[in-house]
Amino acid sequence: AQSVTQPDIHITVSEGASLELRCNYSYGATPYLFWYVQSPGQGLQLLLKYFSGDTLVQGIKGFEAEFKRSQSSFNLRKPSVHWSDAAEYFCAVGRQTGANNLFFGTGTRLTVIP
Amino acid sequence: KAGVTQTPRYLIKTRGQQVTLSCSPISGHRSVSWYQQTPGQGLQFLFEYFSETQRNKGNFPGRFSGRQFSNSRSEMNVSTLELGDSALYLCASSWTAGSGYEKLFFGSGTQLSVL
C-alpha cells in the first residue's frame, strides 16, 4: 500500500535561509511523486512532480526536489526562502496508471521569520 | 481561463442532515476528484469521476456519494452527517483520468462544519 511520511510537522526558517522539507514514501513500484503547496484558505497548487528520468526536478517559485530511490525519499529544497513561501507543504504519491487518486503526507507547515 | 470553482465556500449543518457540494472544473477538463482534508487525517481521496463515470473510490462509507454531469460539473453528497464529517472538501480537475501525467488543479474548497 502507498504511504507518505513527512516527519516535520512545523519548520521555522529565517528569510533568505535555505530550506529542505523531508518526504519519505512507501510504494511497491516506481511512484509518481508530487509536492503541493497550500496557502491559508486556499486549495493546493502543484510545485513540481517526478515521473521518471532526471532525479533532480525543478519546479515553480524556485523550488526543486530530488528523488532518491535508495532512500525512498523526495525532499523539497529551496536555496533562499522568501516570506511569501510561508504555507503548508504536502508531499504526495500517485500510482503510475489508473487514477488521479493521490496519497498525501500530513503536511509540513513552514513559518518564515524576517 | 477560470479555475476550479467550488460552492458554497462555507457550510454549517447539524448532525443527521445531508449536504450537497458543487464543483465546476476548468473548462475542458473531464476528470474531477474529491478530497477530504481534516487536521487529524490530512488529505484523503474520496472519489474520482471521468465522463460521468466513477473511476475510482477511496475508503469512505456509503454516506459519501458523488456524480458528474455531462458538462463535467460534479457534486458530492454526504447523507446523515456526523460530527466527524467536519472538514474542508477539495475538488480537483484535470484533463484526463488515470494517466498519472496530468496536473491536478484544486479549488479553494468548501469548509463544512457539522454541529
Short mmCIF file of C-alpha atoms in Angstrom, two decimals:
data_model
loop_
_atom_site.label_atom_id
_atom_site.label_comp_id
_atom_site.label_asym_id
_atom_site.label_seq_id
_atom_site.Cartn_x
_atom_site.Cartn_y
_atom_site.Cartn_z
CA ALA A 1 0.00 0.00 0.00
CA GLN A 2 1.13 3.50 -0.70
CA SER A 3 2.02 5.83 2.12
CA VAL A 4 3.81 9.11 2.53
CA THR A 5 5.61 10.37 5.60
CA GLN A 6 6.50 13.96 6.25
CA PRO A 7 8.39 13.80 9.53
CA ASP A 8 8.42 17.52 10.22
CA ILE A 9 5.08 18.96 11.28
CA HIS A 10 6.34 22.52 11.54
CA ILE A 11 9.53 24.21 10.37
CA THR A 12 10.62 27.77 11.01
CA VAL A 13 13.31 29.39 8.89
CA SER A 14 14.64 32.91 8.52
CA GLU A 15 14.00 34.77 5.32
CA GLY A 16 16.92 34.21 2.98
CA ALA A 17 17.91 30.92 4.58
CA SER A 18 17.86 27.63 2.74
CA LEU A 19 15.04 25.16 3.15
CA GLU A 20 14.68 21.41 2.98
CA LEU A 21 11.40 19.64 3.62
CA ARG A 22 11.56 15.91 4.02
CA CYS A 23 9.33 13.33 2.41
CA ASN A 24 9.58 9.55 2.52
CA TYR A 25 7.27 7.28 0.61
CA SER A 26 6.34 3.67 0.52
CA TYR A 27 5.27 2.19 -2.77
CA GLY A 28 5.78 -1.13 -4.49
CA ALA A 29 6.79 0.23 -7.86
CA THR A 30 8.26 3.41 -9.21
CA PRO A 31 5.90 6.07 -7.99
CA TYR A 32 4.70 9.35 -9.30
CA LEU A 33 5.78 11.93 -6.71
CA PHE A 34 4.44 15.41 -6.18
CA TRP A 35 4.89 18.42 -3.97
CA TYR A 36 1.94 20.73 -3.42
CA VAL A 37 1.69 23.98 -1.50
CA GLN A 38 -1.39 25.28 0.26
CA SER A 39 -1.75 28.85 1.46
CA PRO A 40 -4.31 29.60 4.19
CA GLY A 41 -7.85 29.35 2.91
CA GLN A 42 -6.71 28.16 -0.49
CA GLY A 43 -6.61 24.97 -2.44
CA LEU A 44 -3.42 23.16 -3.36
CA GLN A 45 -1.01 24.31 -6.02
CA LEU A 46 1.41 21.94 -7.69
CA LEU A 47 5.06 22.91 -7.15
CA LEU A 48 6.69 20.06 -9.02
CA LYS A 49 6.35 16.42 -9.94
CA TYR A 50 8.56 13.44 -10.68
CA PHE A 51 7.61 10.66 -13.03
CA SER A 52 10.86 9.35 -14.41
CA GLY A 53 14.19 10.47 -15.81
CA ASP A 54 16.38 13.06 -14.14
CA THR A 55 16.10 12.61 -10.40
CA LEU A 56 16.51 16.33 -9.73
CA VAL A 57 13.27 18.08 -10.59
CA GLN A 58 12.82 21.82 -10.94
CA GLY A 59 9.53 23.40 -10.03
CA ILE A 60 7.86 26.76 -9.76
CA LYS A 61 8.81 29.54 -7.34
CA GLY A 62 12.45 28.40 -7.24
CA PHE A 63 11.76 25.02 -5.64
CA GLU A 64 13.47 21.77 -6.55
CA ALA A 65 13.23 18.21 -5.32
CA GLU A 66 15.45 15.19 -5.59
CA PHE A 67 14.19 11.65 -5.97
CA LYS A 68 16.38 9.12 -4.17
CA ARG A 69 15.15 5.61 -4.80
CA SER A 70 17.60 4.01 -2.37
CA GLN A 71 16.25 6.17 0.46
CA SER A 72 12.62 6.25 -0.72
CA SER A 73 12.80 9.99 -0.38
CA PHE A 74 11.68 13.00 -2.34
CA ASN A 75 12.88 16.03 -0.38
CA LEU A 76 11.92 19.54 -1.37
CA ARG A 77 14.54 22.27 -1.34
CA LYS A 78 14.85 25.98 -1.91
CA PRO A 79 18.16 27.85 -1.65
CA SER A 80 16.71 31.10 -0.30
CA VAL A 81 13.31 31.36 1.32
CA HIS A 82 11.05 34.36 0.84
CA TRP A 83 8.40 35.49 3.32
CA SER A 84 5.74 34.60 0.76
CA ASP A 85 6.80 30.94 0.96
CA ALA A 86 5.09 30.62 4.34
CA ALA A 87 2.43 27.98 3.77
CA GLU A 88 1.70 24.28 4.23
CA TYR A 89 3.57 21.87 2.02
CA PHE A 90 2.31 18.43 1.07
CA CYS A 91 4.18 15.56 -0.48
CA ALA A 92 2.05 13.09 -2.41
CA VAL A 93 2.49 9.80 -4.23
CA GLY A 94 0.38 8.51 -7.06
CA ARG A 95 0.15 5.29 -8.95
CA GLN A 96 1.71 5.17 -12.38
CA THR A 97 -1.56 4.31 -14.01
CA GLY A 98 -5.12 4.01 -13.02
CA ALA A 99 -6.44 7.10 -11.43
CA ASN A 100 -5.85 10.56 -10.16
CA ASN A 101 -6.05 9.47 -6.56
CA LEU A 102 -3.03 10.74 -4.72
CA PHE A 103 -1.87 9.69 -1.27
CA PHE A 104 -0.81 12.75 0.67
CA GLY A 105 1.51 13.18 3.57
CA THR A 106 0.24 15.02 6.62
CA GLY A 107 1.97 18.19 5.58
CA THR A 108 4.70 20.47 6.88
CA ARG A 109 3.81 23.96 7.94
CA LEU A 110 6.51 26.48 7.06
CA THR A 111 6.90 29.69 9.03
CA VAL A 112 9.28 32.34 7.70
CA ILE A 113 10.64 34.90 10.12
CA PRO A 114 12.09 38.23 8.96
CA LYS B 1 -9.42 30.50 -18.11
CA ALA B 2 -11.39 30.33 -14.88
CA GLY B 3 -10.06 27.99 -12.23
CA VAL B 4 -11.87 25.25 -10.37
CA THR B 5 -14.91 26.71 -8.66
CA GLN B 6 -16.40 25.19 -5.56
CA THR B 7 -19.66 26.29 -3.99
CA PRO B 8 -20.57 27.09 -1.36
CA ARG B 9 -17.40 28.30 0.30
CA TYR B 10 -18.71 27.70 3.80
CA LEU B 11 -21.50 25.50 5.07
CA ILE B 12 -22.89 24.82 8.52
CA LYS B 13 -25.11 21.81 9.08
CA THR B 14 -26.36 19.80 12.02
CA ARG B 15 -25.93 16.12 12.68
CA GLY B 16 -28.25 13.92 10.70
CA GLN B 17 -28.74 16.38 7.87
CA GLN B 18 -27.47 15.87 4.36
CA VAL B 19 -25.39 18.22 2.26
CA THR B 20 -24.52 18.68 -1.40
CA LEU B 21 -21.33 20.35 -2.53
CA SER B 22 -20.69 21.52 -6.04
CA CYS B 23 -17.57 21.67 -8.17
CA SER B 24 -17.15 23.25 -11.60
CA PRO B 25 -13.90 22.11 -13.23
CA ILE B 26 -11.71 24.12 -15.52
CA SER B 27 -13.25 24.34 -18.95
CA GLY B 28 -12.26 21.29 -20.99
CA HIS B 29 -11.26 19.20 -18.01
CA ARG B 30 -13.14 15.93 -17.87
CA SER B 31 -11.83 14.43 -14.64
CA VAL B 32 -12.99 15.60 -11.25
CA SER B 33 -11.60 14.23 -8.00
CA TRP B 34 -12.76 14.94 -4.47
CA TYR B 35 -10.63 15.03 -1.35
CA GLN B 36 -11.44 15.49 2.31
CA GLN B 37 -8.99 17.49 4.40
CA THR B 38 -9.06 17.38 8.20
CA PRO B 39 -6.42 18.33 10.79
CA GLY B 40 -6.31 14.78 12.10
CA GLN B 41 -6.39 12.70 8.93
CA GLY B 42 -4.91 15.13 6.45
CA LEU B 43 -5.93 14.86 2.83
CA GLN B 44 -7.83 11.75 1.88
CA PHE B 45 -9.11 10.75 -1.52
CA LEU B 46 -12.88 10.36 -1.77
CA PHE B 47 -13.59 9.53 -5.42
CA GLU B 48 -12.91 10.48 -9.00
CA TYR B 49 -15.28 10.95 -11.89
CA PHE B 50 -14.47 10.95 -15.57
CA SER B 51 -17.05 11.35 -18.31
CA GLU B 52 -19.89 10.91 -15.82
CA THR B 53 -18.49 7.61 -14.53
CA GLN B 54 -16.91 6.97 -11.17
CA ARG B 55 -13.43 5.72 -11.97
CA ASN B 56 -12.04 5.25 -8.52
CA LYS B 57 -13.20 5.39 -4.94
CA GLY B 58 -11.45 5.93 -1.66
CA ASN B 59 -12.15 4.26 1.63
CA PHE B 60 -15.16 6.22 2.80
CA PRO B 61 -18.59 4.97 3.90
CA GLY B 62 -21.52 4.86 1.55
CA ARG B 63 -22.89 8.06 3.07
CA PHE B 64 -20.43 9.82 0.76
CA SER B 65 -21.52 9.80 -2.84
CA GLY B 66 -20.98 11.82 -5.93
CA ARG B 67 -21.93 12.29 -9.51
CA GLN B 68 -20.76 14.08 -12.59
CA PHE B 69 -22.87 15.75 -15.20
CA SER B 70 -22.40 15.87 -18.94
CA ASN B 71 -20.76 19.30 -18.67
CA SER B 72 -18.20 17.76 -16.26
CA ARG B 73 -19.55 19.63 -13.26
CA SER B 74 -19.60 17.40 -10.22
CA GLU B 75 -21.48 17.22 -6.99
CA MET B 76 -20.77 15.28 -3.88
CA ASN B 77 -23.37 14.41 -1.31
CA VAL B 78 -22.99 13.43 2.30
CA SER B 79 -26.04 11.97 3.97
CA THR B 80 -26.73 11.58 7.67
CA LEU B 81 -23.97 13.97 8.65
CA GLU B 82 -21.75 13.16 11.60
CA LEU B 83 -19.57 15.49 13.64
CA GLY B 84 -16.51 13.83 12.13
CA ASP B 85 -17.56 14.93 8.66
CA SER B 86 -16.50 18.47 9.50
CA ALA B 87 -13.71 19.14 7.05
CA LEU B 88 -12.50 21.10 4.09
CA TYR B 89 -13.69 19.33 0.95
CA LEU B 90 -11.45 19.95 -2.02
CA CYS B 91 -12.24 19.32 -5.61
CA ALA B 92 -9.57 18.90 -8.26
CA SER B 93 -9.90 18.72 -12.00
CA SER B 94 -7.62 17.50 -14.74
CA TRP B 95 -7.71 16.98 -18.48
CA THR B 96 -7.90 13.21 -18.33
CA ALA B 97 -8.22 10.48 -15.79
CA GLY B 98 -5.76 7.87 -14.82
CA SER B 99 -2.77 8.78 -16.90
CA GLY B 100 -0.79 9.91 -13.91
CA TYR B 101 0.77 12.58 -16.04
CA GLU B 102 -1.91 15.13 -15.59
CA LYS B 103 -1.61 18.02 -13.25
CA LEU B 104 -4.43 18.36 -10.77
CA PHE B 105 -5.92 21.82 -10.38
CA PHE B 106 -7.53 22.30 -6.99
CA GLY B 107 -10.36 24.57 -5.99
CA SER B 108 -10.33 26.56 -2.77
CA GLY B 109 -12.65 24.07 -1.13
CA THR B 110 -15.89 24.02 0.79
CA GLN B 111 -15.49 24.26 4.55
CA LEU B 112 -18.19 22.11 6.11
CA SER B 113 -18.93 22.41 9.79
CA VAL B 114 -21.27 19.89 11.40
CA LEU B 115 -22.77 20.93 14.73
#
